[in-house]
CSV table of C-alpha atoms in Angstrom, one decimal:
chain,number,residue,atom,x,y,z
Y,1,MET,CA,109.0,126.5,54.6
Y,2,ILE,CA,105.3,127.4,54.7
Y,3,ASN,CA,104.5,124.8,52.0
Y,4,LEU,CA,106.5,122.2,54.0
Y,5,LEU,CA,104.5,123.0,57.1
Y,6,LYS,CA,101.2,122.8,55.1
Y,7,LYS,CA,102.3,119.4,53.8
Y,8,ASP,CA,103.1,118.1,57.3
Y,9,LEU,CA,99.8,119.5,58.8
Y,10,ILE,CA,97.7,117.9,56.1
Y,11,ALA,CA,99.6,114.6,56.3
Y,12,CYS,CA,99.5,114.4,60.1
Y,13,PHE,CA,95.9,115.4,60.6
Y,14,LYS,CA,94.5,113.5,57.7
Y,15,ALA,CA,92.1,111.0,59.2
Y,16,ASP,CA,92.8,107.3,58.8
Y,17,ILE,CA,91.4,104.3,60.7
Y,18,LYS,CA,94.7,103.5,62.5
Y,19,THR,CA,95.2,107.0,63.9
Y,20,ILE,CA,91.5,107.4,64.9
Y,21,SER,CA,91.6,104.1,66.6
Y,22,LYS,CA,94.6,105.1,68.6
Y,23,LEU,CA,93.0,108.3,69.7
Y,24,ILE,CA,89.7,106.7,70.7
Y,25,ILE,CA,91.4,103.9,72.7
Y,26,GLY,CA,93.7,106.4,74.4
Y,27,LEU,CA,90.9,108.7,75.4
Y,28,ILE,CA,88.9,105.8,76.7
Y,29,ILE,CA,91.8,104.7,78.9
Y,30,PHE,CA,92.3,108.3,80.1
Y,31,SER,CA,88.6,108.8,80.8
Y,32,PHE,CA,87.9,105.6,82.8
Y,33,ILE,CA,91.3,104.3,84.0
Y,34,LEU,CA,94.0,107.0,84.2
Y,35,PHE,CA,91.7,110.0,84.6
Y,36,PRO,CA,93.7,111.4,87.6
Y,37,ILE,CA,96.7,112.0,85.3
Y,38,ALA,CA,94.8,112.6,82.1
Y,39,VAL,CA,95.9,116.3,81.9
Y,40,ILE,CA,99.5,115.1,81.9
Y,41,MET,CA,99.2,112.2,79.5
Y,42,ILE,CA,96.8,113.6,76.9
Y,43,PRO,CA,99.1,116.4,75.6
Y,44,LEU,CA,102.0,113.9,75.6
Y,45,PHE,CA,99.9,111.3,73.9
Y,46,ILE,CA,98.6,113.7,71.1
Y,47,SER,CA,102.1,115.1,70.6
Y,48,TYR,CA,103.6,111.6,70.3
Y,49,ILE,CA,101.0,110.5,67.7
Y,50,PHE,CA,101.0,113.5,65.4
Y,51,ILE,CA,104.6,114.8,65.7
Y,52,LEU,CA,106.3,111.5,65.1
Y,53,ARG,CA,103.7,110.6,62.5
Y,54,SER,CA,105.1,113.3,60.3
Y,55,PHE,CA,108.6,111.7,60.4
Y,56,TYR,CA,107.1,108.2,59.8
Y,57,LEU,CA,105.1,109.4,56.7
Y,58,ASP,CA,108.2,111.3,55.4
Y,59,GLU,CA,110.2,108.1,55.5
Y,60,LEU,CA,107.4,106.0,54.2
Y,61,ASN,CA,107.0,108.3,51.1
Y,62,LYS,CA,110.8,108.8,50.8
Y,63,CYS,CA,110.4,112.5,51.1
Y,64,ASP,CA,114.1,113.1,51.7
Y,65,TYR,CA,114.9,111.9,48.2
Y,66,PHE,CA,112.2,114.0,46.8
Y,67,PHE,CA,113.2,117.2,48.6
Y,68,ASN,CA,116.8,116.6,47.6
Y,69,SER,CA,115.7,117.0,43.9
Y,70,LEU,CA,114.0,120.3,44.6
Y,71,PRO,CA,115.4,123.7,45.4
Y,72,ILE,CA,114.5,123.4,49.1
Y,73,GLU,CA,116.9,124.4,51.8
Y,74,LYS,CA,117.5,121.7,54.4
Y,75,GLU,CA,117.2,124.2,57.2
Y,76,ASP,CA,113.6,124.9,56.1
Y,77,ILE,CA,112.8,121.2,56.5
Y,78,VAL,CA,114.2,121.3,60.1
Y,79,TYR,CA,112.4,124.6,61.0
Y,80,SER,CA,109.1,123.3,59.6
Y,81,LYS,CA,109.3,120.2,61.8
Y,82,TYR,CA,109.9,122.3,64.9
Y,83,LEU,CA,107.1,124.7,63.9
Y,84,LEU,CA,104.8,121.7,63.4
Y,85,ALA,CA,105.7,120.4,66.8
Y,86,THR,CA,104.9,123.8,68.3
Y,87,ILE,CA,101.5,123.9,66.6
Y,88,VAL,CA,100.7,120.3,67.7
Y,89,ILE,CA,101.6,121.1,71.3
Y,90,ILE,CA,99.3,124.2,71.3
Y,91,ILE,CA,96.5,122.1,69.8
Y,92,SER,CA,97.1,119.4,72.4
Y,93,PHE,CA,96.7,121.8,75.3
Y,94,ILE,CA,93.6,123.4,73.8
Y,95,PHE,CA,92.1,119.9,73.5
Y,96,THR,CA,93.2,119.0,77.0
Y,97,PHE,CA,91.6,122.1,78.4
Y,98,LEU,CA,88.3,121.2,76.8
Y,99,TYR,CA,88.7,117.6,77.9
Y,100,SER,CA,89.3,118.7,81.5
Y,101,LYS,CA,86.0,120.6,81.4
Y,102,PHE,CA,84.3,117.4,80.3
Y,103,MET,CA,86.1,115.4,83.0
Y,104,ASN,CA,85.0,117.9,85.6
Y,105,ARG,CA,81.4,117.3,84.7
Y,106,MET,CA,81.8,113.6,84.4
Y,107,TRP,CA,83.9,112.8,87.5
Y,108,GLY,CA,84.0,116.1,89.3
Y,109,PHE,CA,87.8,116.0,88.9
Y,110,ASN,CA,89.8,118.8,87.3
Y,111,ASN,CA,93.5,119.3,87.8
Y,112,PHE,CA,94.2,121.3,84.6
Y,113,THR,CA,96.1,124.1,86.3
Y,114,ILE,CA,98.9,126.5,85.4
Y,115,GLU,CA,101.2,124.3,87.4
Y,116,SER,CA,100.2,121.1,85.5
Y,117,THR,CA,100.3,122.9,82.2
Y,118,LEU,CA,103.9,124.2,82.8
Y,119,SER,CA,105.0,120.8,84.1
Y,120,ILE,CA,103.8,118.9,81.0
Y,121,LEU,CA,105.0,121.7,78.7
Y,122,SER,CA,108.5,121.4,80.1
Y,123,ILE,CA,108.4,117.6,79.7
Y,124,ILE,CA,107.2,117.7,76.0
Y,125,LEU,CA,109.7,120.4,75.0
Y,126,PHE,CA,112.6,118.5,76.8
Y,127,LEU,CA,111.5,115.3,75.1
Y,128,ILE,CA,111.4,116.9,71.6
Y,129,SER,CA,114.8,118.5,72.3
Y,130,ILE,CA,116.3,115.1,72.7
Y,131,LEU,CA,114.3,113.1,70.1
Y,132,PHE,CA,114.5,115.5,67.1
Y,133,PRO,CA,118.3,115.5,66.7
Y,134,ILE,CA,118.3,111.7,67.0
Y,135,ILE,CA,115.7,111.4,64.3
Y,136,PHE,CA,117.4,113.9,62.0
Y,137,LYS,CA,120.7,112.0,62.5
Y,138,TYR,CA,119.6,108.4,62.1
Y,139,GLY,CA,116.1,108.6,60.7
Y,140,TYR,CA,112.8,107.5,62.3
Y,141,ARG,CA,113.0,103.8,61.6
Y,142,LYS,CA,116.6,103.3,62.7
Y,143,SER,CA,116.0,105.2,65.9
Y,144,TYR,CA,112.5,103.8,66.6
Y,145,VAL,CA,113.6,101.6,69.5
Y,146,LEU,CA,115.7,104.3,71.2
Y,147,ILE,CA,112.9,106.9,70.7
Y,148,ASN,CA,110.3,104.7,72.3
Y,149,LEU,CA,112.6,103.8,75.2
Y,150,ILE,CA,113.2,107.5,75.9
Y,151,ILE,CA,109.5,108.2,75.6
Y,152,GLY,CA,108.7,105.4,78.0
Y,153,VAL,CA,111.1,106.8,80.6
Y,154,MET,CA,109.6,110.3,80.2
Y,155,ILE,CA,106.1,108.9,80.6
Y,156,THR,CA,107.1,107.3,83.9
Y,157,VAL,CA,108.6,110.6,85.1
Y,158,SER,CA,105.5,112.6,84.0
Y,159,MET,CA,103.2,110.2,85.8
Y,160,PHE,CA,105.2,110.8,89.1
Y,161,ILE,CA,105.1,114.5,88.5
Y,162,SER,CA,101.4,114.5,87.8
Y,163,MET,CA,100.8,112.5,91.0
Y,164,SER,CA,102.9,114.9,93.1
Y,165,VAL,CA,101.1,118.0,91.6
Y,166,SER,CA,97.7,116.4,92.3
Y,167,VAL,CA,98.6,115.6,95.9
Y,168,GLU,CA,100.0,119.1,96.5
Y,169,SER,CA,96.9,120.8,94.9
Y,170,THR,CA,94.6,118.9,97.3
Y,171,THR,CA,96.6,119.8,100.4
Y,172,GLU,CA,97.3,123.5,99.7
Y,173,THR,CA,97.0,126.1,97.1
Y,174,ILE,CA,100.2,126.3,95.1
Y,175,SER,CA,101.3,129.8,94.0
Y,176,ILE,CA,103.2,129.7,90.8
Y,177,LEU,CA,105.0,132.9,91.9
Y,178,LYS,CA,106.3,131.0,94.9
Y,179,ASP,CA,107.3,127.9,92.9
Y,180,ASN,CA,110.3,129.4,91.1
Y,181,SER,CA,111.7,126.0,90.2
Y,182,LEU,CA,108.7,125.3,88.0
Y,183,ILE,CA,109.2,128.5,86.1
Y,184,ILE,CA,112.9,127.9,85.8
Y,185,ARG,CA,112.4,124.4,84.6
Y,186,THR,CA,110.0,125.6,81.9
Y,187,GLY,CA,112.4,128.3,80.8
Y,188,ILE,CA,115.2,125.9,80.6
Y,189,SER,CA,113.1,123.5,78.5
Y,190,MET,CA,112.3,126.3,76.1
Y,191,PHE,CA,115.9,127.2,75.8
Y,192,LEU,CA,116.9,123.6,75.2
Y,193,TYR,CA,114.1,123.5,72.5
Y,194,LEU,CA,115.9,126.3,70.6
Y,195,ILE,CA,119.3,124.7,71.1
Y,196,SER,CA,117.9,121.4,69.8
Y,197,MET,CA,116.6,123.2,66.7
Y,198,TYR,CA,120.1,124.6,66.1
Y,199,VAL,CA,121.7,121.2,66.6
Y,200,SER,CA,119.2,119.4,64.3
Y,201,ASN,CA,119.8,122.0,61.7
Y,202,LYS,CA,123.6,121.4,61.8
Y,203,ILE,CA,123.1,117.6,61.7
Y,204,TYR,CA,120.6,117.6,58.8
Y,205,THR,CA,122.4,120.2,56.7
Y,206,LYS,CA,125.6,117.9,56.8
Y,207,LYS,CA,123.6,114.7,56.2
Y,208,GLU,CA,124.2,113.1,52.9
Y,209,ILE,CA,121.0,112.1,51.1
Y,210,ALA,CA,121.2,110.0,48.0
Y,211,SER,CA,119.3,111.5,45.1
């Protein structure tokens, strides 16, 4: 599984013009147009690019057929994807933290808080929990339209959440200890993440792949 994870990490973060262009354009938009909701959108944006890129590259290179000819357990392939997603999420939050410091100096605006972090974490985990079983079942290309439709809905929801968090943070100090719903929502999303891994494993181990 470690070798599979290394393969995904190298493939996902290997620089190419298309990926770099997406990142630069995205960061420009977040820095000058959508900066009030940047802390919500950037982790989602980075996760979207690099996590789904791993599935795209696997299908492009027909990795399923290659893995099928090797003594590799299908469950290891599933676990490596979820571990990759976890690593990318952590990296996205580290980057967003550093980016928020830059935005604070540039615009005097910083809403990277524990509340916003937990909000977007719950959204990303919930999103992955839905998308991964679909991708493992139908493949990335066949489920491409459905995946982006779900992501579009979640982006809209995350924007409203970000706006509400920003408004509340300007009117009063929110105590995370008092906002039990946020903690509960994050806990539920983590639980769904684990359930999703189990479901994806069941789906993929039963999936017939031509040799």
